[in-house]
Amino acid sequence: MSKPPPKPAKPGQVKVFRALFTFDPRTPDELFFEEGDFLYISDTSDSNWWKGTCRGRTGLIPSNYVAEQAESIDNPLHEAAKRDVVEVLLSQPNVELNQQNKLGDTVLHAAAWKGYSDILEMLLNKDPRTDIKNNEGKLALEMATNAMCASLLKRKQGSDITRTHSNAEEYLDDEDSD
């Protein structure tokens, strides 16, 4: 007797499975993966075919080709930033960009530390906070391991400061009605 399929992941939550076998797709919407690969599953609503991502590509996978033991990731964007699969998660509803992991890092910290400037740019287009410090008191900018990441974060912080400054000027320019 087989076990019932796992419960669908909550919106914004991704389940991680390990491939038990190599799968060669037969249709364009199916996803190729090899035995031992990690698969990031975002939709288990069909008990036989799940929507997942592996190596930056997304497609359908047969549920019986993956390990039954699923690991839930509390901060999926952090993991995605480290593994270069952010685009998939950014398309999910209710993804929290400013959530901190146990080290106090946000997804910006993770992407900057890994040097993923393309990922960082995608994240910055979603307007996350750049002023959050991790447990070591470091901003994402201070974690940047290459010049491109640092430049993107500096530009974003500059636009945030300009916006805040102009809002403050508008507030100060308002006449008191007293």
Tab-separated table of C-alpha atoms in Angstrom:
chain	number	residue	atom	x	y	z
A	1	MET	CA	0.000	0.000	0.000
A	2	SER	CA	1.454	3.358	-1.000
A	3	LYS	CA	1.518	6.480	1.130
A	4	PRO	CA	-0.752	9.402	0.244
A	5	PRO	CA	0.999	12.251	-1.574
A	6	PRO	CA	2.473	14.989	0.603
A	7	LYS	CA	0.332	18.016	1.382
A	8	PRO	CA	0.744	20.867	-1.115
A	9	ALA	CA	3.289	23.475	-0.085
A	10	LYS	CA	1.964	26.697	1.399
A	11	PRO	CA	2.138	29.698	-0.957
A	12	GLY	CA	5.697	31.007	-0.976
A	13	GLN	CA	7.022	27.750	0.488
A	14	VAL	CA	9.021	25.274	-1.544
A	15	LYS	CA	9.628	21.606	-0.816
A	16	VAL	CA	13.007	20.085	-1.603
A	17	PHE	CA	13.239	16.522	-2.911
A	18	ARG	CA	16.143	14.383	-4.072
A	19	ALA	CA	15.832	12.507	-7.364
A	20	LEU	CA	15.856	8.730	-6.960
A	21	PHE	CA	16.342	8.119	-10.688
A	22	THR	CA	17.372	9.975	-13.840
A	23	PHE	CA	14.363	11.220	-15.809
A	24	ASP	CA	14.419	11.856	-19.565
A	25	PRO	CA	11.450	14.019	-20.565
A	26	ARG	CA	9.105	12.890	-23.315
A	27	THR	CA	7.323	16.223	-23.804
A	28	PRO	CA	8.599	19.841	-23.780
A	29	ASP	CA	6.878	20.667	-20.475
A	30	GLU	CA	8.659	17.872	-18.590
A	31	LEU	CA	11.928	18.519	-16.733
A	32	PHE	CA	15.159	16.552	-17.184
A	33	PHE	CA	17.024	15.634	-13.997
A	34	GLU	CA	19.595	13.089	-12.896
A	35	GLU	CA	19.686	10.722	-9.955
A	36	GLY	CA	20.775	12.615	-6.839
A	37	ASP	CA	19.743	16.058	-8.116
A	38	PHE	CA	17.861	18.346	-5.751
A	39	LEU	CA	14.438	19.363	-7.053
A	40	TYR	CA	12.598	22.414	-5.756
A	41	ILE	CA	8.887	21.592	-5.896
A	42	SER	CA	6.415	24.479	-5.947
A	43	ASP	CA	3.192	22.665	-6.924
A	44	THR	CA	2.057	19.201	-5.802
A	45	SER	CA	-1.634	19.644	-6.617
A	46	ASP	CA	-1.490	16.738	-9.113
A	47	SER	CA	-0.463	13.579	-7.266
A	48	ASN	CA	1.398	12.158	-10.299
A	49	TRP	CA	3.115	15.191	-11.883
A	50	TRP	CA	4.615	17.996	-9.842
A	51	LYS	CA	5.938	21.378	-10.952
A	52	GLY	CA	9.569	21.708	-9.993
A	53	THR	CA	12.864	23.404	-10.719
A	54	CYS	CA	16.298	21.887	-11.176
A	55	ARG	CA	19.463	23.598	-12.440
A	56	GLY	CA	17.568	26.814	-13.162
A	57	ARG	CA	14.927	25.180	-15.384
A	58	THR	CA	11.285	24.539	-14.493
A	59	GLY	CA	8.952	21.791	-15.646
A	60	LEU	CA	6.848	18.809	-14.672
A	61	ILE	CA	8.396	15.859	-12.876
A	62	PRO	CA	6.943	12.436	-12.079
A	63	SER	CA	6.313	12.313	-8.329
A	64	ASN	CA	7.419	8.666	-8.096
A	65	TYR	CA	10.955	9.593	-9.247
A	66	VAL	CA	11.776	11.593	-6.106
A	67	ALA	CA	12.513	10.705	-2.489
A	68	GLU	CA	9.476	10.605	-0.220
A	69	GLN	CA	11.250	12.506	2.540
A	70	ALA	CA	10.669	16.187	1.872
A	71	GLU	CA	12.499	19.000	3.580
A	72	SER	CA	10.630	22.244	3.984
A	73	ILE	CA	12.669	25.414	3.623
A	74	ASP	CA	11.629	28.264	5.907
A	75	ASN	CA	13.480	30.880	3.856
A	76	PRO	CA	13.188	29.648	0.260
A	77	LEU	CA	14.502	32.868	-1.277
A	78	HIS	CA	17.725	32.594	0.711
A	79	GLU	CA	18.299	29.090	-0.643
A	80	ALA	CA	17.271	30.161	-4.134
A	81	ALA	CA	19.716	33.078	-4.092
A	82	LYS	CA	22.518	30.679	-3.169
A	83	ARG	CA	21.502	28.190	-5.872
A	84	ASP	CA	20.634	30.594	-8.706
A	85	VAL	CA	16.906	29.717	-8.985
A	86	VAL	CA	15.408	33.002	-7.758
A	87	GLU	CA	13.312	33.765	-10.841
A	88	VAL	CA	11.093	30.766	-10.095
A	89	LEU	CA	10.481	31.824	-6.514
A	90	LEU	CA	9.896	35.477	-7.374
A	91	SER	CA	6.980	34.343	-9.523
A	92	GLN	CA	5.344	32.729	-6.462
A	93	PRO	CA	2.771	34.693	-4.452
A	94	ASN	CA	3.579	36.023	-0.972
A	95	VAL	CA	7.360	35.713	-1.169
A	96	GLU	CA	8.915	37.759	1.630
A	97	LEU	CA	12.008	39.621	0.417
A	98	ASN	CA	13.016	41.125	3.776
A	99	GLN	CA	12.834	37.983	5.919
A	100	GLN	CA	16.005	37.221	7.858
A	101	ASN	CA	17.431	33.739	8.401
A	102	LYS	CA	19.056	32.549	11.645
A	103	LEU	CA	22.229	34.478	10.741
A	104	GLY	CA	20.196	37.628	10.225
A	105	ASP	CA	20.860	37.601	6.482
A	106	THR	CA	18.199	38.637	3.994
A	107	VAL	CA	18.060	37.287	0.473
A	108	LEU	CA	20.079	40.358	-0.593
A	109	HIS	CA	22.879	39.342	1.781
A	110	ALA	CA	22.917	35.818	0.281
A	111	ALA	CA	22.965	36.986	-3.349
A	112	ALA	CA	25.609	39.659	-2.677
A	113	TRP	CA	27.817	37.210	-0.777
A	114	LYS	CA	27.601	34.650	-3.616
A	115	GLY	CA	28.346	37.367	-6.188
A	116	TYR	CA	25.137	36.805	-8.179
A	117	SER	CA	24.723	40.260	-9.716
A	118	ASP	CA	21.957	39.103	-12.094
A	119	ILE	CA	19.981	37.662	-9.174
A	120	LEU	CA	20.629	40.777	-7.110
A	121	GLU	CA	19.266	42.937	-9.920
A	122	MET	CA	16.066	40.830	-10.094
A	123	LEU	CA	15.632	41.144	-6.343
A	124	LEU	CA	16.280	44.889	-6.301
A	125	ASN	CA	13.603	45.358	-8.978
A	126	LYS	CA	11.112	43.998	-6.395
A	127	ASP	CA	12.033	46.880	-4.029
A	128	PRO	CA	13.385	45.102	-0.929
A	129	ARG	CA	14.853	46.999	2.007
A	130	THR	CA	18.617	47.528	1.735
A	131	ASP	CA	19.065	48.875	5.270
A	132	ILE	CA	18.696	45.552	7.124
A	133	LYS	CA	21.797	44.433	9.031
A	134	ASN	CA	22.580	40.796	9.802
A	135	ASN	CA	23.637	39.426	13.208
A	136	GLU	CA	27.207	40.635	12.557
A	137	GLY	CA	25.913	44.155	11.922
A	138	LYS	CA	26.594	43.977	8.177
A	139	LEU	CA	24.440	45.312	5.362
A	140	ALA	CA	24.081	43.355	2.115
A	141	LEU	CA	26.409	45.944	0.534
A	142	GLU	CA	29.131	45.014	3.021
A	143	MET	CA	28.716	41.338	2.086
A	144	ALA	CA	29.180	41.961	-1.667
A	145	THR	CA	32.015	39.876	-3.098
A	146	ASN	CA	32.277	41.642	-6.452
A	147	ALA	CA	32.137	45.194	-7.786
A	148	MET	CA	28.946	44.690	-9.812
A	149	CYS	CA	26.954	43.572	-6.738
A	150	ALA	CA	28.348	46.462	-4.704
A	151	SER	CA	27.469	48.924	-7.474
A	152	LEU	CA	23.875	47.658	-7.744
A	153	LEU	CA	23.371	47.908	-3.980
A	154	LYS	CA	24.947	51.389	-3.786
A	155	ARG	CA	22.695	52.611	-6.601
A	156	LYS	CA	19.611	51.189	-4.848
A	157	GLN	CA	20.608	52.674	-1.490
A	158	GLY	CA	21.185	56.028	-3.202
A	159	SER	CA	17.701	55.995	-4.726
A	160	ASP	CA	16.200	55.054	-1.349
A	161	ILE	CA	18.027	57.944	0.336
A	162	THR	CA	16.916	60.372	-2.396
A	163	ARG	CA	13.302	59.227	-2.071
A	164	THR	CA	13.412	59.536	1.730
A	165	HIS	CA	15.076	62.959	1.507
A	166	SER	CA	12.484	64.289	-0.963
A	167	ASN	CA	9.650	62.951	1.216
A	168	ALA	CA	11.168	64.694	4.233
A	169	GLU	CA	11.404	67.972	2.293
A	170	GLU	CA	7.735	67.711	1.311
A	171	TYR	CA	6.825	67.119	4.953
A	172	LEU	CA	8.916	70.062	6.163
A	173	ASP	CA	7.534	72.348	3.422
A	174	ASP	CA	3.927	71.775	4.509
A	175	GLU	CA	2.635	74.773	6.389
A	176	ASP	CA	1.355	74.192	9.860
A	177	SER	CA	-2.328	74.937	10.206
A	178	ASP	CA	-1.919	76.091	13.805
